[in-house]
Each structure stands twice: as structure tokens, then as C-alpha cells.
XYZ file of C-alpha atoms in Angstrom:
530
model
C 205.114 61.202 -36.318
C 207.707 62.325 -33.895
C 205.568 65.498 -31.331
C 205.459 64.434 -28.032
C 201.958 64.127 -27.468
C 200.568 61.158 -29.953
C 197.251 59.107 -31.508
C 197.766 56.279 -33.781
C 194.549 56.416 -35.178
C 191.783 53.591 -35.245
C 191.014 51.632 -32.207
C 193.183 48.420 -32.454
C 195.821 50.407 -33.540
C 195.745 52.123 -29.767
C 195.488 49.123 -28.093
C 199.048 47.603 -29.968
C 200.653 51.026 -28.889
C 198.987 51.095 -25.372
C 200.648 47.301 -25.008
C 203.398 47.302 -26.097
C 204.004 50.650 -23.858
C 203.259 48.352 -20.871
C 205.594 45.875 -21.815
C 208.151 49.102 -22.131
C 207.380 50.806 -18.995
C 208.073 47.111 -17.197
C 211.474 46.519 -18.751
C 212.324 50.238 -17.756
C 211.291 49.540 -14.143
C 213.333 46.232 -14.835
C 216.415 48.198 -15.806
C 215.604 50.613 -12.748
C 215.944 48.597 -9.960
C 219.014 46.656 -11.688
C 220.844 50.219 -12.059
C 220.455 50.931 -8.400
C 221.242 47.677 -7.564
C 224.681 47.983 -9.421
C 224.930 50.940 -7.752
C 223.328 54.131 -9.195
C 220.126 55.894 -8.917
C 219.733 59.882 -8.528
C 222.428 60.738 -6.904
C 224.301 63.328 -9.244
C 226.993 62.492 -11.879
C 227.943 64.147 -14.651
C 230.449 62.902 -16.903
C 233.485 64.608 -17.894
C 233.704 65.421 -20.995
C 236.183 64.232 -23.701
C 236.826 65.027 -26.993
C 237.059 62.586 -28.878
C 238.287 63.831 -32.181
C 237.496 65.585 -35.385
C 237.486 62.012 -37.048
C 234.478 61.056 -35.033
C 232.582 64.355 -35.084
C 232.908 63.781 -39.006
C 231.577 60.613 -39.131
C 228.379 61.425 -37.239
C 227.592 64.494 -39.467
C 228.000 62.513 -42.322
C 225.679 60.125 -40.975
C 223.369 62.487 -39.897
C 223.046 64.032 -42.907
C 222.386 60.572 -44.542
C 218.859 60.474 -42.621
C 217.288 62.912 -44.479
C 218.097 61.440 -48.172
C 215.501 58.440 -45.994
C 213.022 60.948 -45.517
C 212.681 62.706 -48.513
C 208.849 62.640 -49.930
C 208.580 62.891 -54.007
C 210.420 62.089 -57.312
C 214.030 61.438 -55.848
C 217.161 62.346 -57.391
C 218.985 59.868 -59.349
C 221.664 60.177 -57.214
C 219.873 59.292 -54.097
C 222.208 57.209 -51.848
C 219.049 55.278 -50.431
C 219.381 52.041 -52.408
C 215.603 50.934 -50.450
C 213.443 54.325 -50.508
C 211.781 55.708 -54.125
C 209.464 58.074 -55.398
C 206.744 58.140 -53.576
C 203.285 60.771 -53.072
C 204.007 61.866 -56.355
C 199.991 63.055 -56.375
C 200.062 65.234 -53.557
C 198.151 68.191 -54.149
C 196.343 66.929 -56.815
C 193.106 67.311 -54.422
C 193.552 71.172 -54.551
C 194.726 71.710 -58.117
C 198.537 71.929 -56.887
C 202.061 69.780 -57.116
C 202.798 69.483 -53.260
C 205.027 66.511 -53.767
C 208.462 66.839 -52.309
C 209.498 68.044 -48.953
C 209.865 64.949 -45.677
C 208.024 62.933 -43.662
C 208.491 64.027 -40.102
C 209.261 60.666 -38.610
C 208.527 56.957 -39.249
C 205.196 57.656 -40.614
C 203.793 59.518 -44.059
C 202.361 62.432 -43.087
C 203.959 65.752 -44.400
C 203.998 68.538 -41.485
C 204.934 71.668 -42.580
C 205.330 73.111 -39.116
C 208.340 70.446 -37.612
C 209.754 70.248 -41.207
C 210.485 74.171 -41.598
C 211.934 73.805 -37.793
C 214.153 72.009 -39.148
C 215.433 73.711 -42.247
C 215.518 76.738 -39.681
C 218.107 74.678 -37.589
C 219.923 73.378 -40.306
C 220.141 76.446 -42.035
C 221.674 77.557 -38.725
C 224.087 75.048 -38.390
C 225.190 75.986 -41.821
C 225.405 79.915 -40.924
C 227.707 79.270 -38.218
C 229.696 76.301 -39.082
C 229.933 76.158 -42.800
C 233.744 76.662 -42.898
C 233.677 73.162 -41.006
C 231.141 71.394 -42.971
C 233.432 72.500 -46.008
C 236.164 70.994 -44.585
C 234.558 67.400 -43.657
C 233.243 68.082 -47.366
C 229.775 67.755 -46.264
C 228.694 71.929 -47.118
C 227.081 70.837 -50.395
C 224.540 67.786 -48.597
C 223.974 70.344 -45.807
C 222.933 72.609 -48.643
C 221.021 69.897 -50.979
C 218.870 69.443 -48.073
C 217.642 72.622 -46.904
C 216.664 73.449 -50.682
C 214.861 70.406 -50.731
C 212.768 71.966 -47.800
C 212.228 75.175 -49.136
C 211.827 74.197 -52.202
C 208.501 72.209 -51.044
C 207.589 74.838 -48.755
C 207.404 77.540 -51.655
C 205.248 75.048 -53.406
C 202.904 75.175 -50.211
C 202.515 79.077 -49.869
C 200.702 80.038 -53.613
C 199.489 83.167 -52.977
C 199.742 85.734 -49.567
C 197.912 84.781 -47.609
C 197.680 80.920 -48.364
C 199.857 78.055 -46.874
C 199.031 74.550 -47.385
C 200.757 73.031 -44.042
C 199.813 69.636 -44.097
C 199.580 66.515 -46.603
C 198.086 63.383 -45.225
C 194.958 62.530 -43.085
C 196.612 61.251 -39.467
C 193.264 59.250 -39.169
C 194.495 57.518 -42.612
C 197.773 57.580 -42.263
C 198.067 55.733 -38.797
C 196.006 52.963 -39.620
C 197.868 51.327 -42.344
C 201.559 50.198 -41.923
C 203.113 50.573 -45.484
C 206.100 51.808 -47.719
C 205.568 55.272 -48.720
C 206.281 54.125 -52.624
C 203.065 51.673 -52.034
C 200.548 54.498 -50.645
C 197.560 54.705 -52.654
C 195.205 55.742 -50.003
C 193.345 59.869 -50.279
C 196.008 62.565 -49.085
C 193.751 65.795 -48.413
C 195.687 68.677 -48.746
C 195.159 70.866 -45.552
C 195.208 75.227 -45.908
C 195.778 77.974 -43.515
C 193.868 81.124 -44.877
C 192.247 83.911 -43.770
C 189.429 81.935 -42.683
C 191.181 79.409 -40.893
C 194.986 80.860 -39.710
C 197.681 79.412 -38.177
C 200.484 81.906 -37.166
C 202.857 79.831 -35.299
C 203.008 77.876 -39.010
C 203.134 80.522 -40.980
C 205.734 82.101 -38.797
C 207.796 79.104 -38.616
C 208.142 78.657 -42.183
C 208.470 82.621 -42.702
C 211.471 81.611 -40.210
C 212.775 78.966 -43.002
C 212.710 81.093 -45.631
C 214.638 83.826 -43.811
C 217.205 81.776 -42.565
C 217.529 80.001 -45.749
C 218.047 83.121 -47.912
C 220.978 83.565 -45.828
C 222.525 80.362 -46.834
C 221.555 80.942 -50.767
C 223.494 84.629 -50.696
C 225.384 83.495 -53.278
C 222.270 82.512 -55.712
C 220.454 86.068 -55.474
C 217.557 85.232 -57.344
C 216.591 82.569 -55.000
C 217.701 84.005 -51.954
C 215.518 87.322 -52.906
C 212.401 84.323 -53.833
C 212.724 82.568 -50.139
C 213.383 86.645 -48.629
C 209.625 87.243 -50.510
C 207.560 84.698 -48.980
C 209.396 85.042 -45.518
C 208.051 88.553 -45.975
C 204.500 87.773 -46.700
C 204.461 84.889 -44.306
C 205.566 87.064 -41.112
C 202.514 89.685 -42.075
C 200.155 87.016 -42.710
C 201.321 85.374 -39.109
C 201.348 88.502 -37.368
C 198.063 89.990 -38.788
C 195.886 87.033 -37.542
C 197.646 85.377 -34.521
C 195.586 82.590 -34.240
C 196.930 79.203 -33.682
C 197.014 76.915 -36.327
C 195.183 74.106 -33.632
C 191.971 76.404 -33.501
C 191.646 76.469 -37.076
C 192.189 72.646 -37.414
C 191.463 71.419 -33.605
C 192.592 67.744 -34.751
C 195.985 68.414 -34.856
C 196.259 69.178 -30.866
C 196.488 65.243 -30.840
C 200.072 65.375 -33.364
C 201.997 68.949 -33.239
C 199.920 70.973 -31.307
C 201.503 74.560 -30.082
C 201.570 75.896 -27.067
C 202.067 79.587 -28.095
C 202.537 81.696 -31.177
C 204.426 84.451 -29.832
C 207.486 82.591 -30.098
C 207.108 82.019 -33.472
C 206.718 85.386 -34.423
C 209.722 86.327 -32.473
C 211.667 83.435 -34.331
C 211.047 84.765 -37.529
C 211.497 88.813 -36.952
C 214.727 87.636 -35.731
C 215.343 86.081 -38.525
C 214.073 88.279 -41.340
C 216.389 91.125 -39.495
C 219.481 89.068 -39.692
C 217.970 88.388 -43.729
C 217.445 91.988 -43.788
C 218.800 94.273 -41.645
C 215.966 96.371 -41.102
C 215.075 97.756 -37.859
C 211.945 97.507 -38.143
C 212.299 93.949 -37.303
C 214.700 94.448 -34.927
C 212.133 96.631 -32.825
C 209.582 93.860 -33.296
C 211.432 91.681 -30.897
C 212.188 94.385 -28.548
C 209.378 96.368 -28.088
C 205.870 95.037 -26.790
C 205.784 92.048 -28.693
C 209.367 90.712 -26.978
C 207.887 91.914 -23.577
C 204.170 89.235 -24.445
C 206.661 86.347 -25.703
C 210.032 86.483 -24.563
C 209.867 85.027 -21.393
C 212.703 87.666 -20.609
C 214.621 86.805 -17.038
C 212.039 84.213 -16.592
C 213.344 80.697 -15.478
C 214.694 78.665 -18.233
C 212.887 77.190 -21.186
C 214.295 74.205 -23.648
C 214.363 75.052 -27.527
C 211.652 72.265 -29.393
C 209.721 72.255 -31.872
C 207.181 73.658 -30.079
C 208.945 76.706 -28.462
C 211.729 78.808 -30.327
C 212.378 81.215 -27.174
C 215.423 79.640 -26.004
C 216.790 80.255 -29.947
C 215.488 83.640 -30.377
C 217.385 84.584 -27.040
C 220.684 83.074 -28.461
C 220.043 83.930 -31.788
C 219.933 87.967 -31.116
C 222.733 87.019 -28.091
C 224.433 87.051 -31.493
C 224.468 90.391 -32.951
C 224.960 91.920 -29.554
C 228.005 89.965 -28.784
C 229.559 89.936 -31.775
C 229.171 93.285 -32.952
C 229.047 95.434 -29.531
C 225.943 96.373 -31.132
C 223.105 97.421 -28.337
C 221.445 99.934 -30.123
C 219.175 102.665 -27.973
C 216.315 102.859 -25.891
C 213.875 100.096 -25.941
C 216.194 98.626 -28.606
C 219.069 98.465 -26.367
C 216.662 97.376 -23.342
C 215.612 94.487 -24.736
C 218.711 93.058 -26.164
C 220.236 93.717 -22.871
C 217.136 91.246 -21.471
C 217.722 88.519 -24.645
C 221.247 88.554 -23.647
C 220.560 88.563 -19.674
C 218.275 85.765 -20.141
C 220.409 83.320 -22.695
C 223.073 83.975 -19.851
C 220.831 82.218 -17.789
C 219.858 79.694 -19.754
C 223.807 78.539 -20.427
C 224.085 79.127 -16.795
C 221.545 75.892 -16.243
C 223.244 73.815 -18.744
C 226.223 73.863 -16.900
C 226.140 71.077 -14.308
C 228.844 72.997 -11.649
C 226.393 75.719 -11.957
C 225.223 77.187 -8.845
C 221.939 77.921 -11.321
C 222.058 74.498 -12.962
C 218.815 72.623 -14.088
C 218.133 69.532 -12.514
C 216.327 68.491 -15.932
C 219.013 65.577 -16.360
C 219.361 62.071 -16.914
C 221.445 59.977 -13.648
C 224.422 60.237 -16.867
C 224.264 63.958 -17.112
C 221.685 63.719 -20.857
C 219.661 67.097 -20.404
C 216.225 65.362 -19.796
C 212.788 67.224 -19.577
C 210.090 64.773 -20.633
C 209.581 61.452 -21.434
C 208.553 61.751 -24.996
C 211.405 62.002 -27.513
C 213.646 63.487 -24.472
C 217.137 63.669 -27.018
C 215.458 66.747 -28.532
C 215.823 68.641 -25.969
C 219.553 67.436 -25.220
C 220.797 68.026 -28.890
C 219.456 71.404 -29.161
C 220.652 72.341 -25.515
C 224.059 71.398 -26.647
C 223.778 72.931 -30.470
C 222.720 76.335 -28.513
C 225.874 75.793 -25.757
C 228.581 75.374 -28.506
C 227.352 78.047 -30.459
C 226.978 80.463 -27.549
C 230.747 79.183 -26.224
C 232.135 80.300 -29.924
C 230.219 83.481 -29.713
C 231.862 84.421 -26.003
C 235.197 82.856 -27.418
C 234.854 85.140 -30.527
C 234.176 88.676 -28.516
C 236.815 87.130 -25.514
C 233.892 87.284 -22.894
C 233.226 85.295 -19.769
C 229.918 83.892 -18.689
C 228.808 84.670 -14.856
C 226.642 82.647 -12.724
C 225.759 84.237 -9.517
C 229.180 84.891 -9.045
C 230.776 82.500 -10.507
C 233.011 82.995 -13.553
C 232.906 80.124 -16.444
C 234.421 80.741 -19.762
C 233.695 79.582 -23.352
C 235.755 76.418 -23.333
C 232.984 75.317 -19.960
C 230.101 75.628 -22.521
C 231.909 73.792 -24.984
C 232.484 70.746 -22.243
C 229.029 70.515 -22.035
C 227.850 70.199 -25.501
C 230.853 67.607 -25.925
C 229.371 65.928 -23.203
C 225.792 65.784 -24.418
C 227.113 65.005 -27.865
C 229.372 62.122 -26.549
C 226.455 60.586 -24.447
C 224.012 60.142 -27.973
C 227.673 58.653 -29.674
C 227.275 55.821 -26.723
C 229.071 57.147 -24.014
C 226.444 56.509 -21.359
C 225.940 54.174 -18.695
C 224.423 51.397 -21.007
C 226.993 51.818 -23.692
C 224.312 52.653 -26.422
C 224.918 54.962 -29.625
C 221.505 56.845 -30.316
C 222.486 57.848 -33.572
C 221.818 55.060 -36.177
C 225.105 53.489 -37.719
C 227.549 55.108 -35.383
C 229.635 52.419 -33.282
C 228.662 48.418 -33.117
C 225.530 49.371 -30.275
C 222.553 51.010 -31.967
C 218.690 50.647 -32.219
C 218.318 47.794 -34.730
C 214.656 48.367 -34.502
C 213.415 51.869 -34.991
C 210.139 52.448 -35.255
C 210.590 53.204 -39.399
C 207.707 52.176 -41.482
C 209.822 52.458 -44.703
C 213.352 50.057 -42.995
C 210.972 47.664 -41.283
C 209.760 46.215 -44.467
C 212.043 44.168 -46.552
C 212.727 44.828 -50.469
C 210.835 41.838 -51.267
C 209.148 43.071 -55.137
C 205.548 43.116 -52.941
C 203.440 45.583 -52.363
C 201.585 45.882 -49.593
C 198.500 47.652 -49.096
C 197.620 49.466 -46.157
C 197.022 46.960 -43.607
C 198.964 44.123 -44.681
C 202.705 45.325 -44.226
C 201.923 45.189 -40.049
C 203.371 41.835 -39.802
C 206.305 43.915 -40.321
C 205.843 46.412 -37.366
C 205.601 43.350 -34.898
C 208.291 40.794 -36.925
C 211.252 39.586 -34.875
C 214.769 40.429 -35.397
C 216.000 43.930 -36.115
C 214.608 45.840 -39.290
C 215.666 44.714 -42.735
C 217.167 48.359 -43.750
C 219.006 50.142 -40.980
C 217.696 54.027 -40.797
C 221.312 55.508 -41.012
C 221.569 58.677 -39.216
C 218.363 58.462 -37.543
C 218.104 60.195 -33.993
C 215.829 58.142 -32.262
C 214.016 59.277 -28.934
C 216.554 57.931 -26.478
C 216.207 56.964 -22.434
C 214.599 57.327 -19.572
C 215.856 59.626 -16.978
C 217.307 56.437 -15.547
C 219.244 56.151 -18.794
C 217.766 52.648 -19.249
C 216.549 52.524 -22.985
C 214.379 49.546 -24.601
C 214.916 48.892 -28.409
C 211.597 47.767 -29.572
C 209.550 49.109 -33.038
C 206.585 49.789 -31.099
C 208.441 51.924 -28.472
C 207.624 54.974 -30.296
C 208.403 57.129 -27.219
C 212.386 56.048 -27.195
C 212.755 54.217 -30.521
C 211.561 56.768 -33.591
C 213.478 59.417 -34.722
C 212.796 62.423 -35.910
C 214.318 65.309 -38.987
C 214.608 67.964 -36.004
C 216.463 66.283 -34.023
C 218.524 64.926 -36.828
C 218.821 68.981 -37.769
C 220.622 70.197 -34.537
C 222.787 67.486 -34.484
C 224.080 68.527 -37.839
C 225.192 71.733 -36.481
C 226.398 70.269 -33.244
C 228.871 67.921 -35.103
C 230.085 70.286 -37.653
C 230.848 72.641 -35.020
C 232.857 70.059 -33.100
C 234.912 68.833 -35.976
C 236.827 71.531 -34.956
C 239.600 70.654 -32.569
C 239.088 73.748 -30.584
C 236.862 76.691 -30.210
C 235.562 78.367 -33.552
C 235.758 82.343 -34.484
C 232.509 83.334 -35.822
C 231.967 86.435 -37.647
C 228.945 88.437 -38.283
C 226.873 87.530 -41.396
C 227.359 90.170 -44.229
């Protein structure tokens, strides 16, 4: 799976990972000492940004989109484009009386998380609300769309009654000891429930967040818009009636996608069931006690993850503030004033003239917090930039940082430059995104494209010849995000470098958004969502 803190099950299993991680860490200190030796190290340089054209942009939405058609759990479509990847858990479910087949699998492995998968449909979905116009136009609207139904589609399937969510498929304990396709899995899938008994609010709240979001997209199909609007509904009160995480309840999953907080969840999705809905009640939610326990408002910068939606929920109700003077009155207008004070900040850190700027960079300028999958935090950094740049270009407003003046096009450097560094310009010429340029990961740590279409199935144990075979992976994972480098921008391409070489459907998710919004050769008017 693709969270930043990981087990890989049974006891050998470890000890491959814990290896090969050696051997990583050594080439990186290898790389290290030859990049200071040719002359760099951590002195500061940031790139200038180029544009380099609404051709290009295209071409990396289009492949991002293609990784999710790799991902997709189920009975596929006949007109999958994945000539390697079938059906596959057809049966899951079946151990609760339910069809949970469908959704994605999170990363290179099988299991089905409900709480990084609805992150993403609630960044795609996003993407789509501010940049459809330009995914229309690079004729990529209807894919974006095909893929967040395929999401909520599964995560309907999961939620049967109020107060029930089923936000897991797959046994990590299982699922990390074999190395298999996912059309050759016969081993037990539990099904795994959140309840009144055992809750999970930052799940629920996230997927009530999907829904929302996703309603929005599907205006124009009002029956299922008004289905998704239903359970976001229900979701939000069962999250916010229990608020207890989702790691209490099931303590084993601290090891795989465990939350630090709830509170921004909840946030996440009142902000988006008020854009849904337009009721105030939601909008006083986020601005009233429960904004002043979660916010984080005028606090130092935070980085939007899987893990913690504050960064979006400041941008997010930037939005309606910006874009339609709207400020509202008393506590209302108080707290909007902080969300927008504080997402001022936060674009005041990502820009790297900045008297406020982060120092959370790579030597090349990447926006780099942690080791672990550290691209996640660079793509959304740069989704949340361009969008806030089109918003200030839209209402013909200025950003200030401690009295300095930058204006929208400055924002919209920096996401260009952040998106340019995962296309491969970087110091060690290397595209992160899978099938973009002649310099990618061949080997990305992909179950499913590390095993060749050979007519055999393997069982559980016997396809990990494949995971340590030489020579790059029989299918190439087209569109896949991986992880990408260390903070010395060194990078090693190796399956079992799970830390820098598997990618992941969230980060895949902001970078659709990020290159639909840049397929447009210069800043975007948004408008507010009717």
C-alpha cells in the first residue's frame, strides 16, 4: 500500500524489505556525496519555471488518468484499455452477505482502503470542479468522470445502512505475504465494518467528503447526484456523532493508514456538503467551535495528504470568499476571514522568494517533507497553488507576504515548477510519472506489471521470483506516480524500494487536476459552482 508508515506482513517478508532498504539508503548516500562532489548540496536553488506547453500538460493528464483503468478492483469494462489487468475479487463481500467488488487498490498491493481511495475521488472530483472546461478540451472530461463513478459507485456499495461503512477489503497480514496478480487471488478477504460499536470518523467523514464533492460533478444526473448528496448526509452525522478514530476501533491499521486526527475530516466534508448544499448550517460547522478544535487557523503551515485535509479545507472555503465577496457575519465572517488568513500563509511558504517560505524542499526546489512517498506532498502543494493563483486571478487580487506583494501568475510559477520537476526536469533528468519522456521507473514496485502474461497462475507465494527478477517489469504501470527522491534529489529505481518506487491513486488524483489546469496557456477564470 502507498501510507507512509508501512508492515509487509510475515517475518521474511520484513527482512527482504529491511534489505533491500539498506542497499537503497547506500546508493542514496552514493548519489550524495557524488552530487556535492559535482557541485551541489543544500545550498538553495530553485528552478525557474517554464511552461512548457499545453501539448505536454495534455499528455500527462492523459497518462495520468490511464493509471487508474490499472487499479481498478472487480468485473472490468469491456472497454478497459489495460490489455494485462482483468476481473479480479469478484467475491468480495461475500463474507458479510454483500457485493463489495469494485472500487481500487491503493497502490501495488490488493488491499481495498476505503479511506485513501475516497481521498482521492475527493481530489479528483476537485480537479474536475475547477478545471472541467480544460479537461473537455484535451477531451479527457468523460475518463475524469468514468473514474470518480467508479469510486463512488463502490463506496455506496460499502455504506448499507446509516450508520454502517464497510472501509476495508483484504487482511494486510494476508495480503503482504503473497506476491500475486490480483485476477489469481484466491486467498480469505474479510470484509472490515465501522459501526456504532466500533467507529471511525475520519473514514466516514472522508467518504461523506466523496460523496459531496462528487454530487457536484453528477449535477447533471439528479437522481444520482441527490443518491451520493444522501449518504454524504448520513455519513457526516454518523462521523460527527461518534468521533472516534477509525485506528481505535481496528488498532491494526496504525501500521498501514493510520490518522493523526479526525477533526480535519469533519471539516473536509462540512465544507464540502455546504458547497453540495448551500446550507449554513454547514457553513457554521467550520466556523464556529469545531473550526477553532481543527483548523489549525494562523498556525504555521501544514501539507494537504491523505492523512490531513486542513491545508484543502483552508483553500477550499478561500473559495467562496474570494470569489463571491461573500464573508458572511459574526463568527461566520470571523472564521472565513482566519481560513483565508491562513491559506494566505500557506501560498506564502510555497513560494521560494518568500520572505515566509518553507524550507521543506528538495536541493531542486520539489516541496519535500518526509521521506516516505515525498511527491504527495509536492503534487498537492502545487494542485492547491494553481488553483489558489486562478482564484486571486479570477477576483483580480494580490497575495501579501510580510510586505511583500506577489500576484497570481507567482503562484502559478510555482506549481509549473513542481509540475515540471515530476515531468523530469530535475537535476537527474528523471520523469516520475510513468510513460512520460524516454527516463522513467522501469521497475515500480507493481505486483500486477511485475509479472509477465505468461497463461500461469501463481499462487500466493510463488509469483516472488517476480518481485526480485532482473530487468525492468514486463508491463509498464502507465501513469503511475511513484514516490520520487530524496531531498538530495537522488532517486534509486528498484521494485523493492517501496519508499521512492510505488505509486499511489492520490497522488495520481492531484496530478489530474494539476495538468488539466495547466493545459491552459495562461491563467484560468473560475466561477462559482451553481
Amino acid at each position: 500500500m502507498g501510507a507512509e508508515s508501512k508492515s509487509r506482513g510475515c517475518f521474511w517478508w520484513l527482512l527482504v524489505i529491511a534489505i533491500a532498504t539498506i542497499l537503497v539508503v547506500a546508493a542514496a548516500v552514493t548519489l550524495v556525496h557524488r552530487h556535492k562532489k559535482n557541485g551541489g548540496g543544500s545550498s538553495k536553488s530553485h528552478p525557474k519555471a517554464t511552461y512548457l506547453g499545453s501539448a505536454a500538460y495534455s499528455q500527462a493528464l492523459v497518462l495520468s488518468l490511464t493509471f487508474f483503468d490499472i487499479q481498478k478492483s472487480g468485473k472490468l469494462p469491456a472497454s478497459n484499455p489495460i490489455n494485462w489487468r482483468g476481473d479480479s475479487a469478484l467475491k468480495d463481500g461475500s463474507d458479510v452477505g454483500l457485493d463489495l467488488s469494485g472500487g481500487m487498490y491503493d497502490a501495488g498491493d490488493h488491499i481495498k482502503f476505503s479511506f485513501p481511495m475516497a481521498f482521492t475521488s475527493t481530489l479528483l472530483s476537485w480537479g474536475v470542479l475547477e478545471y472541467g472546461a480544460q479537461m473537455s478540451a484535451a477531451k479527457q472530461l468523460d475518463a475524469a468522470r468514468d473514474i470518480i463513478k467508479w469510486i463512488t459507485d463502490y463506496l455506496i456499495k460499502t455504506h448499507p445502512s446509516r450508520n454502517e461503512l464497510y472501509f476495508q477489503v483484504g487482511d494486510p497480514a494476508i495480503d503482504h505475504a503473497c506476491w500475486q496478480r490480483p485476477e489469481d487471488m484466491d486467498e480469505f478477504r474479510p470484509s472490515y465494518i465501522l459501526n456504532s460499536t466500533l467507529p471511525g470518523s475520519e473514514v466516514a467523514a472522508e467518504v461523506a467528503a466523496a460523496m459531496a464533492s462528487a454530487s457536484l460533478v453528477f449535477r447533471d444526473d439528479q437522481t444520482y447526484s441527490s443518491k451520493l448528496l444522501k449518504h454524504a448526509r448520513e455519513l457526516f452525522e454518523f462521523a460527527n456523532s461518534s468521533r472516534i478514530s477509525y485506528t481505535s476501533s481496528y488498532e491494526v491499521d496504525q501500521t498501514y493508514y493510520n490518522s493523526t486526527s479526525f477533526g480535519d475530516e469533519l471539516l473536509w466534508a462540512a465544507s464540502w456538503l455546504y458547497h453540495a448544499t448551500g446550507e449554513e448550517s454547514f457553513l457554521s460547522y467550520v466556523t464556529g467551535s469545531d473550526g477553532e478544535l481543527y483548523a489549525e487557523w494562523e498556525k504555521a503551515p501544514a501539507w494537504l495528504s491523505w492523512d490531513n485535509k486542513v491545508p484543502g479545507v483552508q483553500v477550499l472555503l478561500s473559495r467562496q470568499q474570494i470569489l463571491t465577496g461573500q464573508s458572511g457575519s459574526g463568527l461566520t465572517q470571523t472564521g472565513l476571514a482566519k481560513y483565508r488568513k491562513t491559506a494566505d500563509e500557506l501560498m506564502c511558504a510555497y513560494l521560494p522568494d518568500s520572505p515566509t517560505a518553507t524550507k521543506d524542499r528538495s536541493d531542486g526546489g520539489l516541496i519535500w517533507v518526509i521521506q516516505w512517498n515525498p511527491i504527495q506532498h509536492a503534487v498537492n502543494a502545487a494542485l492547491l497553488a494553481l488553483i489558489y493563483s486562478d482564484y486571486l486571478f479570477t477576483s483580480n487580487t494580490k497575495l501579501k507576504c510580510s510586505g511583500e506583494v506577489y500576484s497570481p501568475e507567482d503562484l502559478r510559477s510555482f506549481a509549473i515548477s513542481q509540475a515540471n520537476y515530476l515531468l523530469g526536469k530535475n537535476p537527474i533528468g528523471m520523469s516520475y510519472l510513468v510513460g512520460y519522456g524516454s527516463n522513467y521507473p522501469q521497475n515500480v514496485h507493481h505486483r500486477a506489471a511485475s509479472i509477465p502474461s505468461d497463461a500461469k497462475k501463481y499462487a500466493c507465494k510463488e509469483g516472488f521470483e517476480w518481485l526480485s527478477a532482473e530487468g525492468p517489469n514486463p508491463h509498464v504501470v502507465t501513469g503511475a506516480l511513484v514516490g520520487g527522491p530524496f531531498q538530495n534529489d537522488s532517486f534509486v529505481d528498484s521494485r523493492n524500494n517501496t519508499m521512492q518506487n510505488e505509486a499511489t491513486t492520490y497522488n495520481s488524483a492531484a496530478l489530474v487536476g494539476l495538468m488539466a489546469g495547466l493545459t491552459s496557456t495562461n491563467q484560468v477564470t473560475l466561477s462559482a459552482w451553481k
